[in-house]
PDB file of C-alpha atoms in Angstrom:
ATOM      1  CA  MET A   1      -0.023  -5.778 -12.024  1.00 70.00           C
ATOM      2  CA  GLY A   2       1.087  -6.110  -8.516  1.00 72.00           C
ATOM      3  CA  SER A   3       2.224  -4.406  -5.467  1.00 70.00           C
ATOM      4  CA  TYR A   4       4.482  -4.128  -2.542  1.00 71.00           C
ATOM      5  CA  PHE A   5       4.632  -2.117   0.779  1.00 76.00           C
ATOM      6  CA  VAL A   6       7.545  -0.109   0.817  1.00 81.00           C
ATOM      7  CA  GLY A   7       8.786   0.588   4.281  1.00 81.00           C
ATOM      8  CA  GLU A   8      12.319   2.470   3.660  1.00 87.00           C
ATOM      9  CA  VAL A   9      13.600   4.619   0.770  1.00 90.00           C
ATOM     10  CA  THR A  10      17.126   5.475   0.745  1.00 92.00           C
ATOM     11  CA  VAL A  11      18.411   8.232  -1.739  1.00 94.00           C
ATOM     12  CA  VAL A  12      21.851   6.944  -3.074  1.00 95.00           C
ATOM     13  CA  ASP A  13      22.598   9.396  -5.744  1.00 96.00           C
ATOM     14  CA  VAL A  14      21.210  12.669  -7.185  1.00 96.00           C
ATOM     15  CA  THR A  15      22.233  13.910 -10.601  1.00 96.00           C
ATOM     16  CA  PRO A  16      20.777  16.774 -13.026  1.00 95.00           C
ATOM     17  CA  SER A  17      18.089  15.476 -15.017  1.00 96.00           C
ATOM     18  CA  VAL A  18      18.072  15.324 -18.688  1.00 94.00           C
ATOM     19  CA  ARG A  19      14.338  16.087 -18.979  1.00 94.00           C
ATOM     20  CA  GLY A  20      14.626  19.877 -17.606  1.00 93.00           C
ATOM     21  CA  ALA A  21      16.907  22.283 -15.656  1.00 92.00           C
ATOM     22  CA  ASP A  22      14.761  22.227 -12.597  1.00 94.00           C
ATOM     23  CA  LEU A  23      14.648  18.274 -12.359  1.00 96.00           C
ATOM     24  CA  VAL A  24      16.718  15.941 -10.478  1.00 96.00           C
ATOM     25  CA  ASP A  25      17.205  12.131 -11.253  1.00 95.00           C
ATOM     26  CA  LEU A  26      17.309  10.096  -8.026  1.00 93.00           C
ATOM     27  CA  THR A  27      18.772   6.802  -7.506  1.00 93.00           C
ATOM     28  CA  VAL A  28      17.186   4.921  -4.404  1.00 91.00           C
ATOM     29  CA  THR A  29      17.098   1.547  -2.760  1.00 86.00           C
ATOM     30  CA  LEU A  30      13.795   0.190  -1.456  1.00 81.00           C
ATOM     31  CA  TRP A  31      13.180  -2.055   1.538  1.00 80.00           C
ATOM     32  CA  CYS A  32      10.017  -3.985   1.247  1.00 76.00           C
ATOM     33  CA  GLU A  33       9.530  -7.282   3.110  1.00 71.00           C
ATOM     34  CA  ASN A  34       8.231  -9.451   0.147  1.00 69.00           C
ATOM     35  CA  GLY A  35      10.538  -8.085  -2.358  1.00 76.00           C
ATOM     36  CA  LEU A  36      12.559 -10.889  -3.002  1.00 82.00           C
ATOM     37  CA  PRO A  37      15.891 -10.965  -5.179  1.00 83.00           C
ATOM     38  CA  GLY A  38      15.085 -12.903  -8.602  1.00 86.00           C
ATOM     39  CA  ALA A  39      11.399 -11.808  -8.881  1.00 89.00           C
ATOM     40  CA  GLU A  40      12.537  -9.263 -11.327  1.00 89.00           C
ATOM     41  CA  ARG A  41      12.585 -11.924 -14.050  1.00 91.00           C
ATOM     42  CA  VAL A  42       9.088 -13.417 -13.069  1.00 93.00           C
ATOM     43  CA  TRP A  43       7.797 -10.016 -12.994  1.00 91.00           C
ATOM     44  CA  ASP A  44       8.985  -9.316 -16.559  1.00 92.00           C
ATOM     45  CA  LEU A  45       7.506 -12.636 -17.583  1.00 93.00           C
ATOM     46  CA  LEU A  46       4.193 -11.296 -16.297  1.00 91.00           C
ATOM     47  CA  ARG A  47       4.654  -7.961 -17.840  1.00 90.00           C
ATOM     48  CA  THR A  48       5.435  -9.248 -21.061  1.00 94.00           C
ATOM     49  CA  GLY A  49       2.817 -11.969 -21.338  1.00 92.00           C
ATOM     50  CA  ARG A  50       5.094 -14.469 -21.270  1.00 94.00           C
ATOM     51  CA  LEU A  51       3.944 -16.263 -18.160  1.00 93.00           C
ATOM     52  CA  ASN A  52       1.699 -18.274 -20.174  1.00 93.00           C
ATOM     53  CA  SER A  53       2.594 -21.980 -20.037  1.00 95.00           C
ATOM     54  CA  VAL A  54       2.899 -24.539 -17.147  1.00 95.00           C
ATOM     55  CA  GLY A  55       6.429 -25.485 -15.774  1.00 96.00           C
ATOM     56  CA  LEU A  56       8.000 -22.231 -16.216  1.00 97.00           C
ATOM     57  CA  TRP A  57       9.446 -22.383 -12.693  1.00 97.00           C
ATOM     58  CA  HIS A  58      10.630 -26.094 -12.809  1.00 97.00           C
ATOM     59  CA  GLY A  59      14.423 -25.171 -13.455  1.00 94.00           C
ATOM     60  CA  LEU A  60      14.357 -22.523 -10.863  1.00 95.00           C
ATOM     61  CA  ALA A  61      17.168 -22.592  -7.969  1.00 95.00           C
ATOM     62  CA  PRO A  62      15.473 -22.703  -4.128  1.00 94.00           C
ATOM     63  CA  ALA A  63      15.750 -19.001  -3.954  1.00 92.00           C
ATOM     64  CA  ASP A  64      14.473 -18.236  -7.213  1.00 96.00           C
ATOM     65  CA  ARG A  65      11.233 -20.538  -6.476  1.00 97.00           C
ATOM     66  CA  ARG A  66      10.594 -18.162  -3.390  1.00 95.00           C
ATOM     67  CA  ALA A  67      10.662 -15.334  -5.531  1.00 94.00           C
ATOM     68  CA  TRP A  68       8.263 -16.964  -7.933  1.00 96.00           C
ATOM     69  CA  LEU A  69       5.744 -17.617  -5.226  1.00 96.00           C
ATOM     70  CA  SER A  70       6.279 -13.943  -3.872  1.00 93.00           C
ATOM     71  CA  VAL A  71       5.324 -12.573  -7.288  1.00 93.00           C
ATOM     72  CA  ALA A  72       2.305 -15.266  -7.938  1.00 94.00           C
ATOM     73  CA  LEU A  73       1.195 -13.813  -4.636  1.00 93.00           C
ATOM     74  CA  MET A  74       1.551 -10.248  -5.084  1.00 89.00           C
ATOM     75  CA  SER A  75       0.083 -10.276  -8.864  1.00 90.00           C
ATOM     76  CA  ARG A  76      -2.835 -12.681  -7.862  1.00 87.00           C
ATOM     77  CA  GLY A  77      -5.430  -9.830  -7.785  1.00 82.00           C
ATOM     78  CA  TYR A  78      -4.234  -8.501 -11.239  1.00 82.00           C
ATOM     79  CA  ARG A  79      -4.275 -12.028 -12.730  1.00 82.00           C
ATOM     80  CA  ARG A  80      -7.805 -13.281 -11.351  1.00 84.00           C
ATOM     81  CA  GLN A  81      -9.455  -9.888 -12.092  1.00 84.00           C
ATOM     82  CA  GLY A  82     -13.284 -10.943 -12.564  1.00 83.00           C
ATOM     83  CA  GLN A  83     -12.448 -14.495 -12.206  1.00 88.00           C
ATOM     84  CA  SER A  84     -14.650 -16.365  -9.391  1.00 92.00           C
ATOM     85  CA  ASP A  85     -13.284 -19.391  -7.502  1.00 94.00           C
ATOM     86  CA  ALA A  86     -13.496 -22.737  -9.516  1.00 95.00           C
ATOM     87  CA  PRO A  87     -16.851 -24.515  -8.414  1.00 95.00           C
ATOM     88  CA  ALA A  88     -16.943 -26.924  -5.598  1.00 96.00           C
ATOM     89  CA  GLY A  89     -16.434 -30.724  -7.005  1.00 97.00           C
ATOM     90  CA  ARG A  90     -13.686 -29.625  -9.553  1.00 97.00           C
ATOM     91  CA  VAL A  91     -10.799 -31.792 -10.201  1.00 98.00           C
ATOM     92  CA  PHE A  92      -7.315 -30.607 -10.132  1.00 98.00           C
ATOM     93  CA  THR A  93      -4.202 -32.459 -11.352  1.00 98.00           C
ATOM     94  CA  LEU A  94      -1.030 -31.732  -9.357  1.00 98.00           C
ATOM     95  CA  ASP A  95       2.170 -32.747 -11.404  1.00 97.00           C
ATOM     96  CA  GLY A  96       4.372 -34.123  -8.416  1.00 97.00           C
ATOM     97  CA  ARG A  97       7.612 -34.919 -10.819  1.00 97.00           C
ATOM     98  CA  HIS A  98       8.944 -31.547 -10.042  1.00 97.00           C
ATOM     99  CA  ILE A  99       8.295 -31.106  -6.348  1.00 98.00           C
ATOM    100  CA  VAL A 100      11.605 -31.339  -4.688  1.00 97.00           C
ATOM    101  CA  ASP A 101      10.979 -29.254  -1.739  1.00 97.00           C
ATOM    102  CA  GLU A 102       8.354 -27.195  -0.025  1.00 98.00           C
ATOM    103  CA  ASP A 103       8.417 -24.149  -2.083  1.00 98.00           C
ATOM    104  CA  SER A 104       8.194 -26.405  -5.333  1.00 98.00           C
ATOM    105  CA  PHE A 105       5.163 -27.942  -3.957  1.00 98.00           C
ATOM    106  CA  TYR A 106       3.482 -24.357  -3.501  1.00 98.00           C
ATOM    107  CA  CYS A 107       4.523 -23.589  -7.283  1.00 98.00           C
ATOM    108  CA  ALA A 108       3.116 -26.934  -8.698  1.00 98.00           C
ATOM    109  CA  LEU A 109      -0.133 -26.699  -6.432  1.00 98.00           C
ATOM    110  CA  GLY A 110      -0.668 -22.935  -7.517  1.00 97.00           C
ATOM    111  CA  GLU A 111      -0.202 -23.961 -11.392  1.00 97.00           C
ATOM    112  CA  ALA A 112      -2.625 -26.987 -10.851  1.00 98.00           C
ATOM    113  CA  VAL A 113      -5.468 -24.821  -9.212  1.00 97.00           C
ATOM    114  CA  ASP A 114      -4.981 -21.279 -10.907  1.00 95.00           C
ATOM    115  CA  GLY A 115      -2.641 -21.957 -14.112  1.00 95.00           C
ATOM    116  CA  PRO A 116       0.941 -20.707 -15.046  1.00 95.00           C
ATOM    117  CA  GLY A 117       2.169 -18.162 -12.539  1.00 95.00           C
ATOM    118  CA  GLY A 118      -0.997 -19.308 -10.020  1.00 95.00           C
ATOM    119  CA  TYR A 119      -0.956 -18.774  -6.325  1.00 96.00           C
ATOM    120  CA  PHE A 120      -2.210 -21.335  -3.772  1.00 97.00           C
ATOM    121  CA  GLY A 121      -0.257 -20.774  -0.584  1.00 97.00           C
ATOM    122  CA  TRP A 122       3.662 -20.434   0.164  1.00 96.00           C
ATOM    123  CA  ASN A 123       3.655 -21.822   3.584  1.00 97.00           C
ATOM    124  CA  LEU A 124       1.431 -23.945   5.605  1.00 97.00           C
ATOM    125  CA  ASP A 125      -0.622 -21.150   7.101  1.00 97.00           C
ATOM    126  CA  ALA A 126      -1.263 -19.543   3.559  1.00 97.00           C
ATOM    127  CA  LEU A 127      -2.257 -23.134   2.313  1.00 98.00           C
ATOM    128  CA  ASP A 128      -4.926 -23.142   5.095  1.00 97.00           C
ATOM    129  CA  ASP A 129      -5.867 -19.648   4.228  1.00 97.00           C
ATOM    130  CA  CYS A 130      -6.486 -20.577   0.224  1.00 97.00           C
ATOM    131  CA  LEU A 131      -8.396 -23.538   1.188  1.00 97.00           C
ATOM    132  CA  CYS A 132     -10.920 -21.359   2.852  1.00 96.00           C
ATOM    133  CA  GLY A 133     -11.986 -20.157  -0.445  1.00 93.00           C
ATOM    134  CA  GLY A 134     -11.261 -16.866  -2.382  1.00 93.00           C
ATOM    135  CA  TRP A 135      -7.956 -18.005  -3.991  1.00 95.00           C
ATOM    136  CA  GLY A 136      -9.004 -20.195  -6.836  1.00 95.00           C
ATOM    137  CA  ALA A 137     -10.885 -23.008  -5.641  1.00 96.00           C
ATOM    138  CA  THR A 138     -13.862 -24.060  -3.443  1.00 96.00           C
ATOM    139  CA  VAL A 139     -13.917 -27.164  -1.412  1.00 97.00           C
ATOM    140  CA  PRO A 140     -14.865 -29.693  -1.719  1.00 98.00           C
ATOM    141  CA  PHE A 141     -12.649 -30.365  -4.297  1.00 98.00           C
ATOM    142  CA  THR A 142     -10.316 -33.562  -5.392  1.00 98.00           C
ATOM    143  CA  LEU A 143      -6.570 -33.285  -6.228  1.00 98.00           C
ATOM    144  CA  HIS A 144      -5.162 -36.138  -8.225  1.00 98.00           C
ATOM    145  CA  TRP A 145      -1.524 -35.881  -6.992  1.00 98.00           C
ATOM    146  CA  ASP A 146       0.466 -37.563  -9.921  1.00 98.00           C
ATOM    147  CA  SER A 147       3.943 -38.827  -8.966  1.00 98.00           C
ATOM    148  CA  SER A 148       3.019 -38.733  -5.409  1.00 98.00           C
ATOM    149  CA  ALA A 149       5.630 -41.526  -4.146  1.00 98.00           C
ATOM    150  CA  VAL A 150       8.436 -39.163  -5.823  1.00 97.00           C
ATOM    151  CA  SER A 151       7.135 -36.225  -3.773  1.00 98.00           C
ATOM    152  CA  ARG A 152       6.675 -38.322  -0.675  1.00 98.00           C
ATOM    153  CA  GLU A 153      10.405 -39.177  -0.661  1.00 98.00           C
ATOM    154  CA  ARG A 154      11.230 -35.555  -1.270  1.00 98.00           C
ATOM    155  CA  LEU A 155       8.896 -33.937   1.143  1.00 98.00           C
ATOM    156  CA  ALA A 156      10.162 -36.028   4.088  1.00 98.00           C
ATOM    157  CA  GLU A 157      11.360 -33.038   6.152  1.00 97.00           C
ATOM    158  CA  VAL A 158       9.751 -33.398   9.508  1.00 97.00           C
ATOM    159  CA  VAL A 159       7.744 -30.720  10.909  1.00 96.00           C
ATOM    160  CA  GLU A 160       7.154 -30.038  14.367  1.00 95.00           C
ATOM    161  CA  THR A 161       3.680 -29.228  15.205  1.00 94.00           C
ATOM    162  CA  ALA A 162       1.938 -28.549  18.567  1.00 92.00           C
ATOM    163  CA  ASP A 163       1.388 -32.134  19.238  1.00 94.00           C
ATOM    164  CA  ARG A 164       3.855 -34.268  17.367  1.00 95.00           C
ATOM    165  CA  ASP A 165       6.344 -34.253  14.581  1.00 97.00           C
ATOM    166  CA  VAL A 166       5.125 -35.328  11.134  1.00 97.00           C
ATOM    167  CA  PRO A 167       6.970 -35.635   7.586  1.00 98.00           C
ATOM    168  CA  LEU A 168       5.752 -32.426   5.509  1.00 98.00           C
ATOM    169  CA  PHE A 169       4.122 -34.459   2.840  1.00 98.00           C
ATOM    170  CA  ASP A 170       1.892 -36.298   5.599  1.00 98.00           C
ATOM    171  CA  LEU A 171       1.076 -32.709   7.044  1.00 98.00           C
ATOM    172  CA  LEU A 172      -0.084 -31.583   3.818  1.00 98.00           C
ATOM    173  CA  LEU A 173      -2.516 -34.398   3.228  1.00 98.00           C
ATOM    174  CA  GLU A 174      -3.668 -33.835   6.702  1.00 97.00           C
ATOM    175  CA  ILE A 175      -4.358 -29.938   5.820  1.00 97.00           C
ATOM    176  CA  LEU A 176      -5.892 -30.449   2.577  1.00 98.00           C
ATOM    177  CA  ALA A 177      -8.072 -33.147   3.983  1.00 98.00           C
ATOM    178  CA  GLU A 178      -9.404 -31.114   7.155  1.00 97.00           C
ATOM    179  CA  ARG A 179     -10.318 -28.365   4.726  1.00 97.00           C
ATOM    180  CA  GLY A 180     -12.460 -30.526   2.382  1.00 97.00           C
ATOM    181  CA  ALA A 181      -9.951 -31.369  -0.369  1.00 98.00           C
ATOM    182  CA  ARG A 182      -9.792 -35.134  -1.287  1.00 98.00           C
ATOM    183  CA  VAL A 183      -6.497 -36.288  -2.239  1.00 98.00           C
ATOM    184  CA  VAL A 184      -6.125 -39.117  -4.794  1.00 98.00           C
ATOM    185  CA  LEU A 185      -2.369 -40.247  -4.802  1.00 98.00           C
ATOM    186  CA  ARG A 186      -1.274 -41.809  -7.927  1.00 97.00           C
TER     187      ARG A 186
END
């Protein structure tokens, strides 16, 4: 279903196993860069087949939205097995009502492009990568951004770029346009 790179394993406890006299049970802690607290709930939704309707991320706290995105990324290959990108010219609808910060934007965009639990970036660089293909959509495509005025208000954080400071909402529009996505604000 997904995988993480484990960089460190620490044995916390060793006890005789009930499965056999020559066996022991280990309790370990794992360090992995992308294994975020809160991801267990999302993995359980995926494992049990309940990651099957839009909006399951709407009520999540900010840290849990980040964990949601990490699972969306790590499970992407499993969830998209054998599926090609949507063909160029496709129209996607982004529901902006629940976009309250940058992570919720990526949750909503992933859902718009790849369905419930979908992934289409989790930072500006990843969004740019996704727009190059292989992540569910082929440019050029059209993105109908519903409730965009609400999103604009909530994505007003100023981002420092190499040559200027720009509101996050405007920067997202620029990245989408530069890669061939036509955005219709509604």
